[in-house]
């Protein structure tokens, strides 16, 4: 790209008062005149935070990116973004994903950046950055922080979340001692990085790679592995070339790229959260992505990756087996081969040399774990706009099931009554949880995997059908119907379910049916009233006023699609 076309020249290349001010004040950081000689300015958007343990090592990653940018003749400038720490942030990071996306978009647009390297890791930080970068549409490449090393508890390998939920159920059932539980706490998260099962962070890192927004192999390299820093350095070098090539997200985030990502999601048994995030990212890129597309592709994409919570291994094993490039190579007959990526080459060219080193971790396409993808989309009178179920993490005997509803009005009600010995529930019952969707909770927290009632746990019940308008942690498992849309808080049919109603789940036919007559549902609907809003001011009110439903990606209505602002025109006087 000719120097005159660089956005940064609108700030640093001027010979007027503004140019003086822009250069002079930045020189306060000790930069020499050389940095203003017309070289590309590369922003490093860093979601580092000590409140986000998964991203706490990203300053080291940023240094590696800087090395790459400097060695390629660029001017790197690191800047912080909001960070969303999955385990500490309440009520849920999902309430703030769109806020982070706005932060990323507006910083890219408002500052003199010719290209940006996005550093993410924990669950929501990856989609938020991709959403913001898609809207800003300045050349962008992502480097995720990588998964932690596997947890080791004595000789047992334990995975983030997945094994915690498993052993918590054992603890509640009285089959695990307090001492063992405490000991496990220190053995689980033993290195830098994000959760090391195929939870939401690993899934979204894989989605970023399958979409073409990272260098090949990025998703699975463990956070402490030296090769992650080497990849970060190479990403710093590559963004310089992308600026010259004017390779923007709008050229990468195309409909074929989303198809490829969905295929990859189904093959890896990815988190259900990926569906919401992919729909949201597509919405920013102007790509129409209905839930039906996920189900269409799920039916014809084999499930290949044997990693928890849907399989046996952990992300470290996935990396040693070949990581996502090996999966994509297996999937080549099903992919859009020409989809452009940040390398400037197609996805198929990127993975042509990939090797599958362990066919038990990454199954060959001809010998899959199952012939269908990990996630399915349900429809029916209980979820007119769709619902999601991760069949790869569900119990086979419950995939076709009829049972009586045990309904909880909200999360508080659930926790007040779930362990009540008099709760009228048995193993055939279906637990229905309302008011935990985008507007209901609000923020659509990961409360969908409701606990099994204590009295059933004690008798050995490990799974039940559970239905809600919430999300579920990507590390969780069970026969859990999620993202019911429209949600209860806006009067969706879920709001009308009562104790004792019969519900039928039929995964093979993709149906979720409330077996109550239309007349009775109309009668209940006539008596239904919405709850008072949880927020009446601030960001919470903005969220409630503008958030879309689960099948629309839970983005804000005013952030989707549209013509990007012409960034070249945005630099002007900024002082008074
Ligand atoms: Fe950050 Fe799991 S808590 S990825």
XYZ file of C-alpha atoms and ligand atoms in Angstrom:
580
model
C 0.000 0.000 0.000
C 1.292 3.444 -0.894
C 2.202 5.496 2.137
C -0.452 8.089 1.287
C -3.166 5.471 1.724
C -2.197 4.596 5.269
C -4.791 5.764 7.779
C -2.038 6.712 10.206
C -0.755 9.383 7.818
C -3.939 11.355 8.548
C -2.548 11.752 12.053
C 1.246 11.547 11.756
C 1.908 12.621 8.161
C 0.486 16.120 8.369
C 2.577 19.293 8.269
C 0.058 21.353 10.184
C -0.707 21.965 13.824
C -2.530 18.655 14.154
C 0.451 16.719 12.793
C 2.690 18.489 15.300
C 0.362 17.645 18.167
C -0.095 13.996 17.178
C 3.654 13.389 16.844
C 4.802 15.559 19.701
C 2.584 14.017 22.344
C 3.369 10.424 21.303
C 7.079 11.295 21.455
C 6.475 11.564 25.210
C 6.756 7.765 25.169
C 10.324 8.044 23.855
C 9.774 7.248 20.193
C 12.269 8.707 17.731
C 11.450 10.668 14.586
C 12.093 7.467 12.648
C 8.776 5.994 13.802
C 6.876 8.717 11.946
C 8.548 8.152 8.587
C 5.465 6.674 6.969
C 5.723 3.126 8.288
C 2.430 1.347 9.108
C 1.162 1.782 12.652
C -0.021 -1.520 14.093
C -2.316 -1.578 17.101
C -2.023 -4.492 19.475
C -5.427 -4.765 21.137
C -4.682 -6.496 24.407
C -7.353 -7.987 26.651
C -4.737 -8.696 29.335
C -6.073 -8.493 32.869
C -5.258 -10.044 36.199
C -9.009 -10.389 36.640
C -9.056 -12.615 33.555
C -6.681 -15.418 34.507
C -6.950 -16.938 31.034
C -5.511 -13.746 29.516
C -3.020 -12.866 32.273
C -0.014 -13.877 30.127
C -0.975 -11.756 27.128
C 1.543 -8.991 27.835
C 4.276 -11.506 27.041
C 2.407 -12.452 23.886
C 2.155 -8.737 22.999
C 5.939 -8.392 23.314
C 6.360 -11.198 20.787
C 3.904 -9.493 18.430
C 5.860 -6.224 18.788
C 9.042 -8.062 17.879
C 7.384 -9.218 14.698
C 6.003 -5.795 13.790
C 9.318 -4.033 14.456
C 11.319 -6.610 12.519
C 9.015 -6.043 9.541
C 9.481 -2.268 9.716
C 6.254 -1.270 11.475
C 5.394 0.913 14.460
C 3.581 -1.221 17.087
C 1.402 0.463 19.695
C -0.240 -1.734 22.319
C -3.531 -0.652 23.851
C -5.845 -2.208 26.447
C -9.380 -3.314 25.877
C -12.035 -4.279 28.353
C -11.364 -7.806 29.530
C -14.045 -10.348 30.378
C -12.939 -12.879 32.991
C -15.349 -15.779 32.781
C -15.132 -17.032 36.339
C -15.081 -13.767 38.292
C -17.323 -11.408 36.334
C -20.936 -11.294 37.537
C -23.660 -11.823 36.666
C -22.125 -13.085 33.411
C -19.496 -12.021 30.894
C -22.154 -12.352 28.206
C -23.767 -9.182 29.534
C -20.585 -7.356 28.514
C -19.514 -9.095 25.276
C -21.180 -6.420 23.153
C -19.647 -3.664 25.294
C -16.187 -5.122 24.661
C -16.967 -5.427 20.955
C -17.925 -1.746 20.916
C -14.734 -0.858 22.791
C -12.596 -2.753 20.250
C -14.447 -1.332 17.239
C -14.315 2.255 18.429
C -10.650 2.113 19.487
C -9.624 0.730 16.100
C -11.633 3.438 14.387
C -10.654 6.346 16.631
C -6.890 5.771 16.694
C -4.285 6.069 13.923
C -4.078 2.361 13.183
C -3.311 0.788 9.816
C -3.684 -2.749 11.099
C -4.467 -4.480 14.365
C -3.422 -7.649 16.152
C -6.167 -8.921 18.442
C -5.034 -10.690 21.628
C -7.781 -12.718 23.244
C -8.228 -15.935 25.179
C -11.057 -16.337 27.664
C -14.488 -17.255 26.294
C -16.081 -13.943 25.328
C -12.893 -12.032 24.553
C -12.426 -13.837 21.237
C -15.897 -13.238 19.749
C -16.011 -9.688 21.128
C -12.747 -8.849 19.377
C -13.833 -10.494 16.130
C -17.148 -8.607 16.222
C -15.399 -5.282 16.824
C -12.766 -5.922 14.167
C -15.411 -6.978 11.642
C -17.294 -3.728 12.174
C -14.181 -1.531 12.051
C -12.899 -3.393 8.977
C -9.237 -2.449 9.256
C -6.738 -5.267 8.458
C -6.768 -7.530 11.523
C -5.206 -10.787 12.663
C -5.970 -12.616 15.884
C -3.614 -14.385 18.303
C -5.349 -16.256 21.095
C -3.609 -17.039 24.359
C -3.774 -20.818 24.033
C -5.068 -23.488 26.404
C -3.532 -24.353 29.771
C -1.495 -27.491 30.224
C -3.633 -30.458 31.229
C -4.691 -30.667 34.875
C -2.994 -33.458 36.828
C -4.508 -34.768 40.061
C -2.132 -37.481 41.163
C -1.986 -39.738 38.132
C -5.370 -38.601 36.856
C -5.692 -36.100 34.025
C -8.409 -33.604 34.807
C -10.012 -31.033 32.533
C -11.215 -27.494 33.240
C -14.852 -27.350 34.174
C -15.790 -30.753 32.804
C -14.130 -32.712 35.619
C -15.086 -30.099 38.171
C -18.783 -30.566 37.373
C -18.291 -34.348 37.457
C -16.562 -34.407 40.832
C -18.894 -31.762 42.312
C -21.764 -34.145 41.574
C -19.764 -36.909 43.328
C -19.133 -34.575 46.271
C -22.838 -33.670 46.528
C -23.728 -37.340 46.406
C -21.314 -37.980 49.326
C -18.918 -40.107 47.285
C -15.922 -37.739 47.463
C -14.155 -36.505 50.616
C -13.609 -32.860 51.544
C -9.824 -33.497 51.519
C -9.828 -34.916 47.998
C -12.012 -32.040 46.758
C -9.628 -29.434 48.269
C -6.581 -31.190 46.846
C -8.069 -31.186 43.360
C -8.566 -27.410 43.501
C -4.822 -26.786 43.223
C -4.183 -29.424 40.566
C -6.577 -28.234 37.914
C -5.368 -24.863 36.609
C -1.597 -25.234 36.782
C -0.342 -22.963 34.006
C -1.138 -19.851 32.021
C -3.850 -20.162 29.410
C -7.570 -20.704 29.012
C -9.661 -23.745 29.893
C -8.070 -26.811 28.301
C -11.098 -28.816 27.284
C -13.088 -28.075 24.114
C -15.004 -25.422 26.032
C -15.975 -22.057 24.663
C -12.468 -20.570 24.667
C -10.924 -23.505 22.770
C -13.926 -23.598 20.465
C -13.818 -19.887 19.674
C -10.057 -20.032 19.108
C -10.806 -22.848 16.646
C -13.572 -20.770 15.064
C -11.195 -17.826 14.619
C -8.751 -20.180 12.897
C -11.422 -21.850 10.729
C -12.805 -18.441 9.731
C -9.325 -17.581 8.533
C -8.613 -14.860 11.097
C -5.490 -16.477 12.663
C -2.349 -18.076 11.364
C -2.768 -21.857 10.894
C -2.287 -23.844 14.086
C -3.032 -20.960 16.446
C -5.952 -22.499 18.334
C -4.330 -25.438 20.077
C -0.743 -24.447 20.942
C -0.608 -24.559 24.764
C -0.165 -21.148 26.370
C 3.245 -21.964 27.941
C 4.647 -23.555 24.750
C 7.376 -21.465 23.110
C 5.698 -22.001 19.761
C 2.829 -19.727 20.816
C 5.218 -16.795 21.153
C 6.801 -17.694 17.834
C 3.336 -17.672 16.246
C 2.656 -14.289 17.873
C 5.895 -12.930 16.386
C 4.932 -14.269 12.952
C 1.480 -12.702 13.310
C 3.197 -9.358 13.957
C 5.154 -9.775 10.753
C 2.117 -10.941 8.805
C -0.104 -7.983 9.777
C 2.447 -5.728 8.086
C 1.961 -7.608 4.834
C -1.803 -7.557 5.296
C -1.717 -3.765 5.546
C 0.197 -3.612 2.265
C -2.295 -6.035 0.692
C -5.268 -4.146 2.186
C -6.498 -7.529 3.437
C -9.456 -6.564 5.631
C -11.860 -8.727 7.646
C -14.594 -8.065 5.066
C -12.584 -10.095 2.538
C -12.149 -12.977 4.977
C -15.443 -13.102 6.900
C -17.580 -14.255 3.974
C -20.466 -16.720 3.817
C -18.143 -19.597 2.739
C -15.852 -18.812 5.688
C -18.801 -19.131 8.087
C -19.774 -22.444 6.496
C -16.221 -23.655 7.047
C -16.306 -22.523 10.670
C -19.625 -24.289 11.280
C -18.250 -27.501 9.750
C -15.208 -27.208 12.000
C -17.431 -26.540 15.022
C -19.429 -29.695 14.341
C -16.290 -31.772 13.813
C -14.632 -30.651 17.044
C -17.779 -31.027 19.194
C -17.547 -27.326 19.921
C -19.300 -25.359 22.618
C -22.944 -24.432 22.066
C -21.871 -20.839 22.686
C -20.142 -20.877 19.298
C -23.527 -20.767 17.614
C -24.471 -17.502 19.284
C -21.057 -15.958 18.660
C -20.827 -17.025 15.011
C -24.290 -15.587 14.333
C -23.209 -12.338 15.998
C -19.915 -12.107 14.069
C -21.746 -12.900 10.822
C -24.233 -10.151 11.610
C -21.355 -7.675 11.875
C -19.934 -8.890 8.559
C -23.295 -8.585 6.797
C -23.587 -12.356 6.329
C -27.054 -13.819 6.916
C -26.607 -16.873 9.131
C -29.868 -18.511 10.226
C -29.852 -21.357 12.762
C -31.062 -23.708 10.032
C -27.625 -23.424 8.413
C -26.055 -24.952 11.521
C -28.425 -27.887 11.421
C -28.016 -28.413 7.681
C -24.245 -28.594 8.051
C -24.414 -30.570 11.296
C -26.306 -33.394 9.580
C -23.524 -33.857 7.045
C -20.437 -33.163 9.155
C -18.977 -36.073 11.124
C -17.847 -35.505 14.687
C -14.095 -36.204 14.746
C -12.345 -34.739 17.770
C -12.126 -36.904 20.874
C -11.680 -34.132 23.435
C -13.664 -33.462 26.616
C -16.450 -32.700 27.363
C -17.597 -34.775 24.366
C -14.594 -37.102 24.329
C -11.641 -38.476 26.245
C -8.616 -36.224 25.728
C -7.589 -32.651 26.532
C -6.404 -29.726 24.390
C -2.743 -30.550 24.957
C -3.350 -33.931 23.316
C -5.241 -32.191 20.519
C -2.208 -29.989 19.851
C 0.191 -32.938 19.766
C -2.197 -34.755 17.409
C -2.011 -31.939 14.885
C -4.538 -29.393 16.153
C -7.106 -27.712 13.967
C -5.078 -27.887 10.722
C -5.245 -31.685 10.922
C -9.023 -31.515 11.476
C -9.510 -29.106 8.575
C -7.421 -31.351 6.362
C -9.714 -34.268 7.217
C -12.705 -32.058 6.424
C -11.417 -30.779 3.085
C -14.014 -32.695 1.026
C -16.713 -30.754 2.928
C -15.155 -27.289 2.985
C -15.186 -24.274 0.700
C -11.592 -24.640 -0.381
C -11.054 -21.132 -1.721
C -12.001 -19.203 1.417
C -9.364 -16.498 1.894
C -7.466 -16.288 5.176
C -5.083 -13.876 6.905
C -2.167 -15.676 5.276
C -3.341 -14.314 1.922
C -3.819 -17.921 0.869
C -6.897 -20.127 0.928
C -7.864 -22.325 3.853
C -7.111 -25.448 1.798
C -3.630 -24.183 0.913
C -2.987 -23.444 4.589
C -3.698 -27.000 5.719
C -2.356 -28.937 2.727
C 0.752 -29.981 4.661
C -1.000 -30.779 7.972
C -0.495 -34.198 9.546
C -2.767 -36.163 11.860
C -0.352 -37.675 14.386
C -2.947 -39.480 16.494
C -6.056 -40.877 14.893
C -7.665 -41.622 18.252
C -7.621 -37.928 19.174
C -8.498 -36.695 15.671
C -10.506 -39.361 13.911
C -10.181 -39.719 10.142
C -13.223 -38.574 8.199
C -14.018 -42.176 7.261
C -13.950 -43.420 10.890
C -15.658 -40.645 12.876
C -16.816 -40.777 16.482
C -20.278 -40.171 15.098
C -21.610 -39.470 11.634
C -23.262 -36.196 12.631
C -21.991 -32.972 14.131
C -21.846 -32.279 17.841
C -24.635 -29.695 18.004
C -28.194 -29.786 16.707
C -30.918 -27.165 16.278
C -34.379 -27.987 17.586
C -37.690 -26.430 16.612
C -41.244 -26.886 17.804
C -44.010 -25.070 19.644
C -41.813 -24.665 22.728
C -39.059 -22.932 20.727
C -40.584 -21.335 17.596
C -37.295 -19.555 16.795
C -35.104 -22.495 17.692
C -33.137 -24.081 20.518
C -29.756 -25.785 20.717
C -28.609 -29.133 22.096
C -25.121 -30.572 22.164
C -25.830 -34.168 21.280
C -22.186 -35.179 21.531
C -22.295 -34.370 25.264
C -25.804 -35.741 25.896
C -26.969 -39.162 27.139
C -28.012 -41.383 24.216
C -30.982 -42.824 26.146
C -32.483 -39.330 26.588
C -32.280 -38.158 22.980
C -35.838 -39.358 22.461
C -37.729 -38.705 25.662
C -41.138 -37.727 26.997
C -41.533 -36.447 30.529
C -43.467 -34.172 32.855
C -42.202 -30.659 33.461
C -40.878 -29.502 36.801
C -40.869 -25.742 36.212
C -38.731 -23.119 37.928
C -39.623 -19.463 37.395
C -36.019 -18.245 37.615
C -32.538 -19.129 38.851
C -33.359 -18.132 42.444
C -36.406 -20.397 42.451
C -34.292 -23.250 41.086
C -31.697 -23.004 43.821
C -34.311 -22.588 46.545
C -36.150 -25.791 45.611
C -33.935 -28.128 43.579
C -32.707 -30.108 46.585
C -36.029 -30.051 48.437
C -36.704 -33.685 49.388
C -40.401 -33.091 48.657
C -39.829 -31.805 45.111
C -42.155 -33.883 42.907
C -39.440 -35.085 40.546
C -38.142 -38.410 39.263
C -35.554 -39.380 36.679
C -38.090 -39.114 33.852
C -39.004 -35.521 34.743
C -37.874 -32.605 32.616
C -36.429 -29.617 34.481
C -37.599 -26.333 32.942
C -35.817 -23.127 33.890
C -37.282 -19.748 32.835
C -36.116 -16.128 32.836
C -32.445 -16.867 32.223
C -32.266 -15.619 28.634
C -30.793 -12.422 27.140
C -33.338 -10.080 28.756
C -34.496 -12.387 31.516
C -31.413 -13.019 33.628
C -30.366 -10.544 32.135
C -27.328 -11.384 30.026
C -28.100 -15.040 29.287
C -25.732 -16.632 31.818
C -24.433 -20.192 31.677
C -27.107 -21.533 33.991
C -28.633 -24.016 31.569
C -27.053 -27.159 33.037
C -29.297 -27.098 36.112
C -28.108 -29.392 38.922
C -29.617 -32.833 39.238
C -31.877 -32.870 42.345
C -30.002 -34.185 45.333
C -32.396 -37.042 45.995
C -31.913 -38.322 42.431
C -28.139 -37.857 42.558
C -28.009 -40.066 45.646
C -29.834 -42.808 43.806
C -27.310 -42.678 40.975
C -29.091 -40.476 38.393
C -26.400 -38.633 36.429
C -28.417 -36.929 33.694
C -31.905 -35.606 33.025
C -33.449 -33.551 30.253
C -33.140 -29.892 31.140
C -34.621 -27.010 29.125
C -34.008 -23.280 29.442
C -33.433 -20.013 27.607
C -29.932 -19.811 29.169
C -26.565 -20.827 27.766
C -24.316 -23.565 29.117
C -20.597 -23.582 29.796
C -18.711 -25.143 26.926
C -17.104 -27.419 29.499
C -20.463 -28.847 30.620
C -22.260 -31.957 29.494
C -25.662 -33.567 29.769
C -28.954 -33.630 27.867
C -29.461 -29.913 28.094
C -31.670 -27.913 25.721
C -30.439 -24.327 25.578
C -31.051 -20.942 23.917
C -34.828 -21.470 23.731
C -36.068 -18.612 21.580
C -38.044 -16.483 22.060
C -37.138 -16.387 25.730
C -39.549 -16.436 28.663
C -38.919 -12.800 29.594
C -40.566 -11.573 26.390
C -43.450 -14.013 26.612
C -42.032 -16.934 24.630
C -43.854 -20.267 25.084
C -41.284 -21.249 27.731
C -42.958 -18.691 30.019
C -46.200 -20.659 29.794
C -44.884 -24.066 30.929
C -46.378 -25.351 34.187
C -45.561 -28.246 36.487
C -46.877 -31.498 35.092
C -47.040 -30.396 31.439
C -45.856 -33.116 29.121
C -42.820 -32.260 26.972
C -41.392 -34.358 24.175
C -37.773 -34.156 23.040
C -36.948 -35.914 19.786
C -33.400 -35.145 18.693
C -33.350 -37.332 15.549
C -36.359 -35.399 14.226
C -35.062 -32.139 15.768
C -38.335 -31.495 17.602
C -39.103 -30.012 21.008
C -42.823 -30.119 21.721
C -44.909 -28.843 24.610
C -47.845 -31.239 24.552
C -50.426 -28.715 25.684
C -53.314 -27.622 23.460
C -53.153 -24.321 21.586
C -56.350 -23.184 23.337
C -54.824 -23.778 26.757
C -51.609 -21.988 25.755
C -53.668 -19.023 24.479
C -55.490 -18.917 27.795
C -52.191 -18.898 29.715
C -50.720 -16.283 27.363
C -53.648 -13.947 27.999
C -52.821 -14.014 31.721
C -49.058 -13.576 31.307
C -47.364 -10.322 32.331
C -43.704 -9.307 31.793
C -41.547 -8.659 34.836
C -40.287 -5.177 35.697
C -36.933 -4.473 33.988
C -33.842 -5.383 35.995
C -32.027 -2.203 34.937
C -33.455 1.297 34.520
C -30.202 3.154 33.855
C -26.693 2.809 32.489
C -25.247 0.075 30.340
C -27.757 -2.444 31.718
C -30.625 -0.374 30.323
C -28.882 -0.046 26.962
C -28.503 -3.833 26.971
C -32.168 -4.464 27.779
C -33.376 -1.928 25.226
C -31.336 -3.284 22.341
C -30.298 -6.890 22.871
C -31.485 -9.399 20.286
C -32.668 -12.926 20.942
C -30.443 -16.022 21.009
C -31.159 -17.026 17.408
C -29.999 -13.546 16.350
C -26.684 -13.784 18.190
C -27.563 -11.668 21.274
C -25.914 -8.671 19.620
C -27.370 -5.185 19.843
C -29.823 -4.325 17.095
C -27.918 -1.149 16.184
C -24.568 -2.894 15.730
C -25.395 -5.341 12.974
C -24.417 -4.938 9.326
C -24.490 -1.506 7.795
C -21.902 0.337 5.782
C -18.644 0.748 7.659
C -17.610 4.321 8.367
C -15.007 5.518 5.887
C -12.049 5.380 8.217
C -9.833 7.543 6.033
C -12.171 10.442 6.680
C -12.286 10.204 10.425
C -8.976 11.843 11.358
C -9.177 15.547 11.958
C -8.485 18.111 14.633
C -8.889 16.565 18.074
C -7.618 19.399 20.246
C -9.277 22.605 21.275
Fe -11.468 -18.433 30.741
Fe -12.559 -20.976 30.948
S -12.442 -19.391 32.463
S -11.653 -19.984 29.272
